[in-house]
Short mmCIF file of C-alpha atoms and ligand atoms in Angstrom, two decimals:
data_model
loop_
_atom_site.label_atom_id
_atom_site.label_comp_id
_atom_site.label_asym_id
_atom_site.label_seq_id
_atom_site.Cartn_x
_atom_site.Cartn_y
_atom_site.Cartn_z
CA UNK A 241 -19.66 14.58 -21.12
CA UNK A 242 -20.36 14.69 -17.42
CA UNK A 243 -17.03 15.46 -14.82
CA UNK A 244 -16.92 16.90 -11.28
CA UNK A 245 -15.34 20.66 -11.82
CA UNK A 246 -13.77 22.56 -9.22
CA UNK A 247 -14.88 26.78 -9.37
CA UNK A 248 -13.78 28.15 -6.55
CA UNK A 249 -11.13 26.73 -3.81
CA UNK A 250 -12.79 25.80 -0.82
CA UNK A 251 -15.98 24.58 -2.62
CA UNK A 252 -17.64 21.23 -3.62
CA UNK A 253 -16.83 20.26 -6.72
CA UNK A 254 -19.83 20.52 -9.04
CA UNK A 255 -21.13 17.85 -11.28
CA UNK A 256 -21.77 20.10 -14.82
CA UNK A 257 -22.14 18.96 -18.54
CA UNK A 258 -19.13 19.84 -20.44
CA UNK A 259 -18.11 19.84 -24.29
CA UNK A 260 -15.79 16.46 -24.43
CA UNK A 261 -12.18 18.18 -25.57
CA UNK A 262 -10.84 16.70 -28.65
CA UNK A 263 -7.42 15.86 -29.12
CA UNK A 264 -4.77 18.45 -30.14
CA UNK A 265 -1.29 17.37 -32.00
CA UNK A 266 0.61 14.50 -30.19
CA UNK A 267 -2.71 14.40 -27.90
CA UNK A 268 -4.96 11.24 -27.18
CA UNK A 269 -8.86 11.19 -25.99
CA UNK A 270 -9.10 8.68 -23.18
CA UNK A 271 -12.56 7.28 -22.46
CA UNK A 272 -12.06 7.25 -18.17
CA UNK A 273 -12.77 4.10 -16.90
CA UNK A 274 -10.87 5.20 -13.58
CA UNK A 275 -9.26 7.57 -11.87
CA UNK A 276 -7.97 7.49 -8.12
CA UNK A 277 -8.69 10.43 -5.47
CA UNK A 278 -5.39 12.00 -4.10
CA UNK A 279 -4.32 13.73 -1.19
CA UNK A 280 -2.87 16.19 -3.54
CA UNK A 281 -6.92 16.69 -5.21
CA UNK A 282 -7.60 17.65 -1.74
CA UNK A 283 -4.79 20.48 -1.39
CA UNK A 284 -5.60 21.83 -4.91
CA UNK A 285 -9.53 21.78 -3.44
CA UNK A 286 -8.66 23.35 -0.68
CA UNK A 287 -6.83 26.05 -2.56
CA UNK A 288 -3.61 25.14 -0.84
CA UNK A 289 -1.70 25.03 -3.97
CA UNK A 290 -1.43 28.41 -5.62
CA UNK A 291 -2.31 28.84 -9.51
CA UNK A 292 -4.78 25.79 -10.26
CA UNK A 293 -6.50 25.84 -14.16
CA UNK A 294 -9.99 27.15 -13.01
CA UNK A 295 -12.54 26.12 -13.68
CA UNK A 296 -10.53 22.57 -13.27
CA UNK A 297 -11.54 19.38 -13.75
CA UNK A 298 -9.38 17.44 -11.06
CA UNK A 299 -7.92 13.95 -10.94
CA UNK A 300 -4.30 12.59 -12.09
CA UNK A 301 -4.80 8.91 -11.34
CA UNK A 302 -6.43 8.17 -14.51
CA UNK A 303 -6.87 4.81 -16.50
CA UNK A 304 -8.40 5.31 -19.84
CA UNK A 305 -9.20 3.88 -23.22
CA UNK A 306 -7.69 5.89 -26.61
CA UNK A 307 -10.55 6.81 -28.28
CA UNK A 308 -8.97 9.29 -30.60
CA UNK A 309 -5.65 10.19 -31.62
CA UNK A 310 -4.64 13.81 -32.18
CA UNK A 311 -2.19 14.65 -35.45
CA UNK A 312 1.32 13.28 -35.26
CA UNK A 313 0.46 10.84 -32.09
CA UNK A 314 1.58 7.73 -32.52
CA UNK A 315 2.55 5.38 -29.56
CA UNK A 316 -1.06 4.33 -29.10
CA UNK A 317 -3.84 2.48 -30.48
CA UNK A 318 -7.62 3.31 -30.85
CA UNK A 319 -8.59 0.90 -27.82
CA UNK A 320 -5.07 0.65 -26.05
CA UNK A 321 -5.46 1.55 -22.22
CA UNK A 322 -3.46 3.65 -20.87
CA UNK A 323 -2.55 5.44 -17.49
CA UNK A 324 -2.45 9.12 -17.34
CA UNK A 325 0.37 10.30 -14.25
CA UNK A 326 0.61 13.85 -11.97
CA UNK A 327 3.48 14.91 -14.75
CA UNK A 328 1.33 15.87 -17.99
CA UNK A 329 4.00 18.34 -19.50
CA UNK A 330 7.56 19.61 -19.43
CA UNK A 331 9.37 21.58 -21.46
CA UNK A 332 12.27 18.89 -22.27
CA UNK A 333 15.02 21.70 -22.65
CA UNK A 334 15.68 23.08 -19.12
CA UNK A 335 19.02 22.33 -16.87
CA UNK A 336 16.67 20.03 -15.26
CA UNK A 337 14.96 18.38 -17.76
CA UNK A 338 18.13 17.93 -19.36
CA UNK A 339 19.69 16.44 -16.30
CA UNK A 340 17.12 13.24 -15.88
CA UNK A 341 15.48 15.56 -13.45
CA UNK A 342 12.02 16.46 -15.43
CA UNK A 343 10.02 16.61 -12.24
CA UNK A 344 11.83 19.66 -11.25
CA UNK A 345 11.00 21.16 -15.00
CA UNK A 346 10.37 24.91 -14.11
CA UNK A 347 7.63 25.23 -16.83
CA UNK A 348 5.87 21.49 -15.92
CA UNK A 349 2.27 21.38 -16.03
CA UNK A 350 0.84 18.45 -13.72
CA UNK A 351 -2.98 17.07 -14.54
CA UNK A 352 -5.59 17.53 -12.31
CA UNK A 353 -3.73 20.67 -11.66
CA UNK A 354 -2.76 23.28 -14.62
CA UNK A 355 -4.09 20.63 -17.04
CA UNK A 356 -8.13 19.15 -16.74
CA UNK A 357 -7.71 16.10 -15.12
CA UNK A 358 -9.83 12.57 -14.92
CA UNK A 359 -12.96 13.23 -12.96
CA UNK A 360 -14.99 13.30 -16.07
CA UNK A 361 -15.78 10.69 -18.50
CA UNK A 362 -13.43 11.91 -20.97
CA UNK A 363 -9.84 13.66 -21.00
CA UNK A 364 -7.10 14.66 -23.60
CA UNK A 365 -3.50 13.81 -22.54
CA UNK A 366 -0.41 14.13 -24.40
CA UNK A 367 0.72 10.74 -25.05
CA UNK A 368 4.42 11.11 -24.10
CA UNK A 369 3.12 10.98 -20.39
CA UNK A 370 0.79 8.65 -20.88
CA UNK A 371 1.97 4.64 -19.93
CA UNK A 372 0.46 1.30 -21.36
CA UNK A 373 -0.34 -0.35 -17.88
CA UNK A 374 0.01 -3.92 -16.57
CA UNK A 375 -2.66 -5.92 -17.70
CA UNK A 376 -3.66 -8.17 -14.42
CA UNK A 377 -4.65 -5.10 -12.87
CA UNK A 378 -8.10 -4.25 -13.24
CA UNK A 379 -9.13 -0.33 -14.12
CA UNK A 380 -10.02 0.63 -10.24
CA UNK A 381 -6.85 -1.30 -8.96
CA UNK A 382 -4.43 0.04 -11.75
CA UNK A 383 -5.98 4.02 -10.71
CA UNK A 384 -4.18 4.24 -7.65
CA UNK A 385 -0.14 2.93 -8.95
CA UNK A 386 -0.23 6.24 -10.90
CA UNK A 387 0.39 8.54 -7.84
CA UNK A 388 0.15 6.87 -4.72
CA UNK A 389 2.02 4.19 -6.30
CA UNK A 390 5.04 6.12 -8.12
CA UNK A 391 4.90 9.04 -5.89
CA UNK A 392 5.31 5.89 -2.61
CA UNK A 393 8.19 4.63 -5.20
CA UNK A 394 10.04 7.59 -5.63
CA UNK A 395 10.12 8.16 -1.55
CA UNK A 396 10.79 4.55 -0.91
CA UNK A 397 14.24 5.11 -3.57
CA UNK A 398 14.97 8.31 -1.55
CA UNK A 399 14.32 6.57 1.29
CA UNK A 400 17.96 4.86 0.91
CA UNK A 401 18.49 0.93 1.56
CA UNK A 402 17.99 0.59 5.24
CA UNK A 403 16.62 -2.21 6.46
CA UNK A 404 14.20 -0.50 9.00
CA UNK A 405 11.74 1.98 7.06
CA UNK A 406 9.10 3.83 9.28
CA UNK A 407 5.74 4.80 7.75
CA UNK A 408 4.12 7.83 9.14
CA UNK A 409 0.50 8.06 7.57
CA UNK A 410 -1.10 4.62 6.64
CA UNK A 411 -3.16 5.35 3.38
CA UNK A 412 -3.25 5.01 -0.64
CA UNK A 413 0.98 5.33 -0.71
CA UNK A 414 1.93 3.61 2.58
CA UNK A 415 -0.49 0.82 1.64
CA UNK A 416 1.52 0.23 -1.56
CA UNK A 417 5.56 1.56 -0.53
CA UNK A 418 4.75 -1.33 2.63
CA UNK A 419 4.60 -4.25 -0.24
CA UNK A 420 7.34 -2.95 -1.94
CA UNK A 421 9.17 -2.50 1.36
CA UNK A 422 8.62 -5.89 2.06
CA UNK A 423 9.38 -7.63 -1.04
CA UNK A 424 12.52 -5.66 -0.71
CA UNK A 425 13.32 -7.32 3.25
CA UNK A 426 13.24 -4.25 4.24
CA UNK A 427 10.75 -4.04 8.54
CA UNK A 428 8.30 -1.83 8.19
CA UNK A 429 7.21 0.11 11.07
CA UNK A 430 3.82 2.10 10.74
CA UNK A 431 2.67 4.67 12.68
CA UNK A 432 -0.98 6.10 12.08
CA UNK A 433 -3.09 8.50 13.60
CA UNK A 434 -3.14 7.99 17.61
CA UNK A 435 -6.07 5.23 18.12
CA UNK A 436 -6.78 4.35 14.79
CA UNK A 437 -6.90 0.95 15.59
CA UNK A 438 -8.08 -0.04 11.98
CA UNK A 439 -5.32 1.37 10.38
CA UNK A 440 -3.33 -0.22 12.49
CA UNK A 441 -4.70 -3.85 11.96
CA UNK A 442 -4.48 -2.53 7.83
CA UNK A 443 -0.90 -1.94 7.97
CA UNK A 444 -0.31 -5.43 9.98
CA UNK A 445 -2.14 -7.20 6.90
CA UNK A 446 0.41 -6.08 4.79
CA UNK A 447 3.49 -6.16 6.48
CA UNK A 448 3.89 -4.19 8.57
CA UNK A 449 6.31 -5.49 11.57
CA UNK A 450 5.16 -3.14 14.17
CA UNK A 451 2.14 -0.63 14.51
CA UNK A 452 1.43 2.22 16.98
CA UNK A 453 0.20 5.97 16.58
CA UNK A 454 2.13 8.66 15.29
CA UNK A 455 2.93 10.41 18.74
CA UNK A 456 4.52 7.50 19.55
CA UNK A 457 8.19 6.02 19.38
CA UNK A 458 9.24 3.19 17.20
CA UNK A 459 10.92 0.24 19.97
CA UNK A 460 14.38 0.63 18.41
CA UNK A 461 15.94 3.43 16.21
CA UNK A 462 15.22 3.77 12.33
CA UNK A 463 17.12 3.86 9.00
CA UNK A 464 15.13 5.96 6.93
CA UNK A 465 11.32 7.00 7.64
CA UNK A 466 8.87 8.13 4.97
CA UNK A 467 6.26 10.83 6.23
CA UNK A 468 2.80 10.98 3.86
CA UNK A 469 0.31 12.52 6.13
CA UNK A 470 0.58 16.47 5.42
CA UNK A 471 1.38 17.81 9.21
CA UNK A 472 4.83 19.39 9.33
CA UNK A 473 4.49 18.36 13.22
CA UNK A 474 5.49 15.08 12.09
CA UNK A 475 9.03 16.20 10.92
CA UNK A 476 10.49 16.60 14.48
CA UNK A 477 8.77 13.57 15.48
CA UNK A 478 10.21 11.04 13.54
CA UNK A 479 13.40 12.87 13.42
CA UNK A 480 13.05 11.14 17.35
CA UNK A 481 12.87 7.72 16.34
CA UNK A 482 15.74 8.07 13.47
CA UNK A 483 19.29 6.29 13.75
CA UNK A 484 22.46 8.63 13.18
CA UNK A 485 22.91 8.64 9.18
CA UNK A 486 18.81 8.06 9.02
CA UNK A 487 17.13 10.14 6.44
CA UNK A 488 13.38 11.34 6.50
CA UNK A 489 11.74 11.47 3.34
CA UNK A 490 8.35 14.05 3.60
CA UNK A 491 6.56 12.32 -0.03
CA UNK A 492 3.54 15.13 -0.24
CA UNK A 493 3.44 18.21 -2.02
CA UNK A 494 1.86 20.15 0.95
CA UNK A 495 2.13 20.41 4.36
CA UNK A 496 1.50 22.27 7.62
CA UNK A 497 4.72 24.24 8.88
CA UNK A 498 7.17 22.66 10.48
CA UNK A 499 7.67 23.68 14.02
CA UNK A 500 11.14 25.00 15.54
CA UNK A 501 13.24 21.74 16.54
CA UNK A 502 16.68 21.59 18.95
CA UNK A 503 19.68 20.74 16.53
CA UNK A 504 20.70 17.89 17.89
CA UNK A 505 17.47 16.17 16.52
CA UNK A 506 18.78 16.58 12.94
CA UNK A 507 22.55 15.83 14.38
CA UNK A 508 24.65 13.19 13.79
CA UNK A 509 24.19 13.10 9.93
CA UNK A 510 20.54 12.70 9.94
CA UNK A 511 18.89 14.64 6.59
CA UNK A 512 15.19 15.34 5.72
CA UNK A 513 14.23 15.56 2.49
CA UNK A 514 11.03 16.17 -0.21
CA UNK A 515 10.38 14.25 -3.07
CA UNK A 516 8.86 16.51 -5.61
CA UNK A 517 6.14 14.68 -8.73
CA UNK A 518 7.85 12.28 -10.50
CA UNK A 519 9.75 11.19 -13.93
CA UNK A 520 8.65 9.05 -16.90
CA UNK A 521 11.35 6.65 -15.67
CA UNK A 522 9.96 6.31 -12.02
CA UNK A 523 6.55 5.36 -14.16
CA UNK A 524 8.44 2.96 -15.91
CA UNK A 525 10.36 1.29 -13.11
CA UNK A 526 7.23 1.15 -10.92
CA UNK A 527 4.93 -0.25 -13.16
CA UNK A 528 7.44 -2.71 -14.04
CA UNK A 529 8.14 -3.87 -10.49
CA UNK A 530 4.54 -3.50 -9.38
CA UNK A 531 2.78 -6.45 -11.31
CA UNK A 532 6.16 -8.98 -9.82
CA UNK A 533 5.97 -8.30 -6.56
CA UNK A 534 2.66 -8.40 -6.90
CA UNK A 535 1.46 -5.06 -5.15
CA UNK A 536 -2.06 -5.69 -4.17
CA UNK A 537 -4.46 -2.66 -4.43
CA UNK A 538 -7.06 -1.76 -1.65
CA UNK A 539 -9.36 -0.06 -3.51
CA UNK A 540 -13.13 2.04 -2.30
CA UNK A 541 -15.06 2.50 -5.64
CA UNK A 542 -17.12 5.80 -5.70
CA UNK A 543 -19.08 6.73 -8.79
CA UNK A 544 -17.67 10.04 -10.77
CA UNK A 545 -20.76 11.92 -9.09
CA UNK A 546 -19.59 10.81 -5.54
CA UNK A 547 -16.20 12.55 -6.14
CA UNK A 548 -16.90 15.34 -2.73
CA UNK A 549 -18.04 12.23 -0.72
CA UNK A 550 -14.77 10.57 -1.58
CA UNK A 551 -12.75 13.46 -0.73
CA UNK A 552 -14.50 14.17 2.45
CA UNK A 553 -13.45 9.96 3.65
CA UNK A 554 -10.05 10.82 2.43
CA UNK A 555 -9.97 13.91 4.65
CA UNK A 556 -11.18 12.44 7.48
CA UNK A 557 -9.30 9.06 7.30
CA UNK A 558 -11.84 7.52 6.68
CA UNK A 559 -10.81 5.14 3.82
CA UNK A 560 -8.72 1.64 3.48
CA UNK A 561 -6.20 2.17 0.46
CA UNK A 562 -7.28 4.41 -1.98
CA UNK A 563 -10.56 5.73 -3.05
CA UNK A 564 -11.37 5.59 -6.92
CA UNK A 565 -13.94 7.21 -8.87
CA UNK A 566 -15.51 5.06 -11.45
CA UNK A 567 -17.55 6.97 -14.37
CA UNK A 568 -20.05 3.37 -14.78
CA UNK A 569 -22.89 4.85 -12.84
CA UNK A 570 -25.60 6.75 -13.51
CA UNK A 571 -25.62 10.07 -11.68
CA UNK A 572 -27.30 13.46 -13.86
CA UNK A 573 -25.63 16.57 -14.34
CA UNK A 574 -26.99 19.27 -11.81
CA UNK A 575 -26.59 22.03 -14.31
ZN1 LIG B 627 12.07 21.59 -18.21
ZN1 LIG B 628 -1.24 12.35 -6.38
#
């Protein structure tokens, strides 16, 4: 099978011929129709986050077809598609496991990550972590709920209830946690990078009740505010435009330090937070919720052997919604 592997941090990922994996006990093969590129493929390129599977195939946005089911699997079908989430493993017996709280599992193994992932045209998964998905989404749109989507979710919950929700960073989550937002009555504010005027006009499309750049501050004083865009100079900043009792939810897995701030900032009850992978039940709820509202997903097809191109628009901020690698076109193996 052909898939985009990752050899060395800080490299291009390298389109190679590989053996397709066959699937061990209470594992399914998934033919890859898609799988979405995420900001977190772009910290585990960049070597950001320590102890990646090397060589690695990336990737943990993935919609696939079962083409084979390992002994003792037996929630799917041959033909049943399926989406394949960031959590691929935990151990199930850990205070935190056993406390609803499995994205905290100290032994968890995420895909794309410690596990081979879905930039290739075939990947094993264990089935407990895999999710039927709803059906009037095609395979490109569907890609993108199983990160940006859940991971958007899970902020948007620890976001709290308040009505006014800023948005700092305007891609493949904020597109998505702005419908919810909405559909919720919730005013979303959205603050992008300084200028980008078509981000701006992006986040108006979908909801958004106010736009402006992120060194900017929101007209009136928020409840909660949801940073996605990795620079820990953000924290401070929206910190600014938060209400007394606001909380600020950072929703990626990496991100530049956080510069010295003056107390009163964080005063008055104010409380930042992280929101760490998910659980099989955010899956669940979101993918439940998504098809009702109905989240619409912006999607930028690239094919499998475009996968650095992708990665490169996502780094530069480049892209509208999410970029998703499709394995339909023809691109050769370099070697
Ligand atoms: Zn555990
Ligand atoms: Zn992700």
């Amino acid at each position: 099978m052909r898939a985009m592997i990752l050899e060395r941090p800080g490299q291009p990922l390298r389109l190679v011929e590989l053996t397709t994996p066959t699937p061990g006990p209470g594992q399914l093969l998934l033919k890859v129709r898609a799988c979405a590129v995420c900001r977190t493929d772009l910290h585990v390129v960049d070597g950001e986050l320590p102890n990646s599977k090397l060589p690695l195939v990336p990737g943990h946005e993935i919609v696939g077809t079962v083409v084979a089911i390992g002994a003792a699997a037996s929630r799917f079908q041959i033909g049943d598609r399926v989406g394949v989430p960031w959590l691929g493993w935990t151990c199930g017996h850990c205070r935190f496991c056993q406390s609803g709280r499995e994205n905290l599992c100290d032994q968890a193994r995420f895909t794309g990550y410690h596990i081979d992932g879905g930039y290739a045209e075939y990947t094993v998964a264990d089935e407990r972590y895999c999710f039927p998905l709803p059906p009037s989404y095609s395979d490109v749109e569907a890609a993108p709920l199983l990160c940006a989507g859940l991971i958007g979710y899970r902020s948007l919950v620890m976001a709290g209830a308040g009505e006014k929700l800023g948005i700092y960073g305007f891609g493949a989550a904020a597109h998505i946690v702005a419908q919810v937002a909405r559909h919720q009555g919730r005013r979303t504010f959205a603050f992008t990078r300084p200028g980008d005027i078509d981000a701006q006009k992006f986040a108006r499309s979908l909801g958004a009740v106010w736009v402006g750049g992120s060194d900017t501050l929101p007209p009136e004083e928020l409840d909660a505010a949801i940073i996605f865009a990795p620079a820990g100079s953000l924290v401070p900043q929206a910190l600014r435009g938060l209400s007394k009792g606001g909380m600020l939810v950072c929703g990626g897995i990496h991100m530049s330090d956080i510069p010295s701030f003056p107390y009163q900032l964080l005063w008055g009850e104010r409380a930042v937070r992280t929101v760490a992978n998910l659980t099989r039940r955010d899956s669940e709820e979101f993918l439940e919720l998504a098809p009702r509202i109905p989240v619409r997903v912006s999607v930028q097809p690239f094919a499998l052997c475009q996968a650095n191109d992708a990665l490169v628009a996502l780094r530069q901020g480049r892209l509208r919604g999410a970029a998703v690698l499709t394995t339909d076109a023809d691109s050769k193996p370099t070697g």
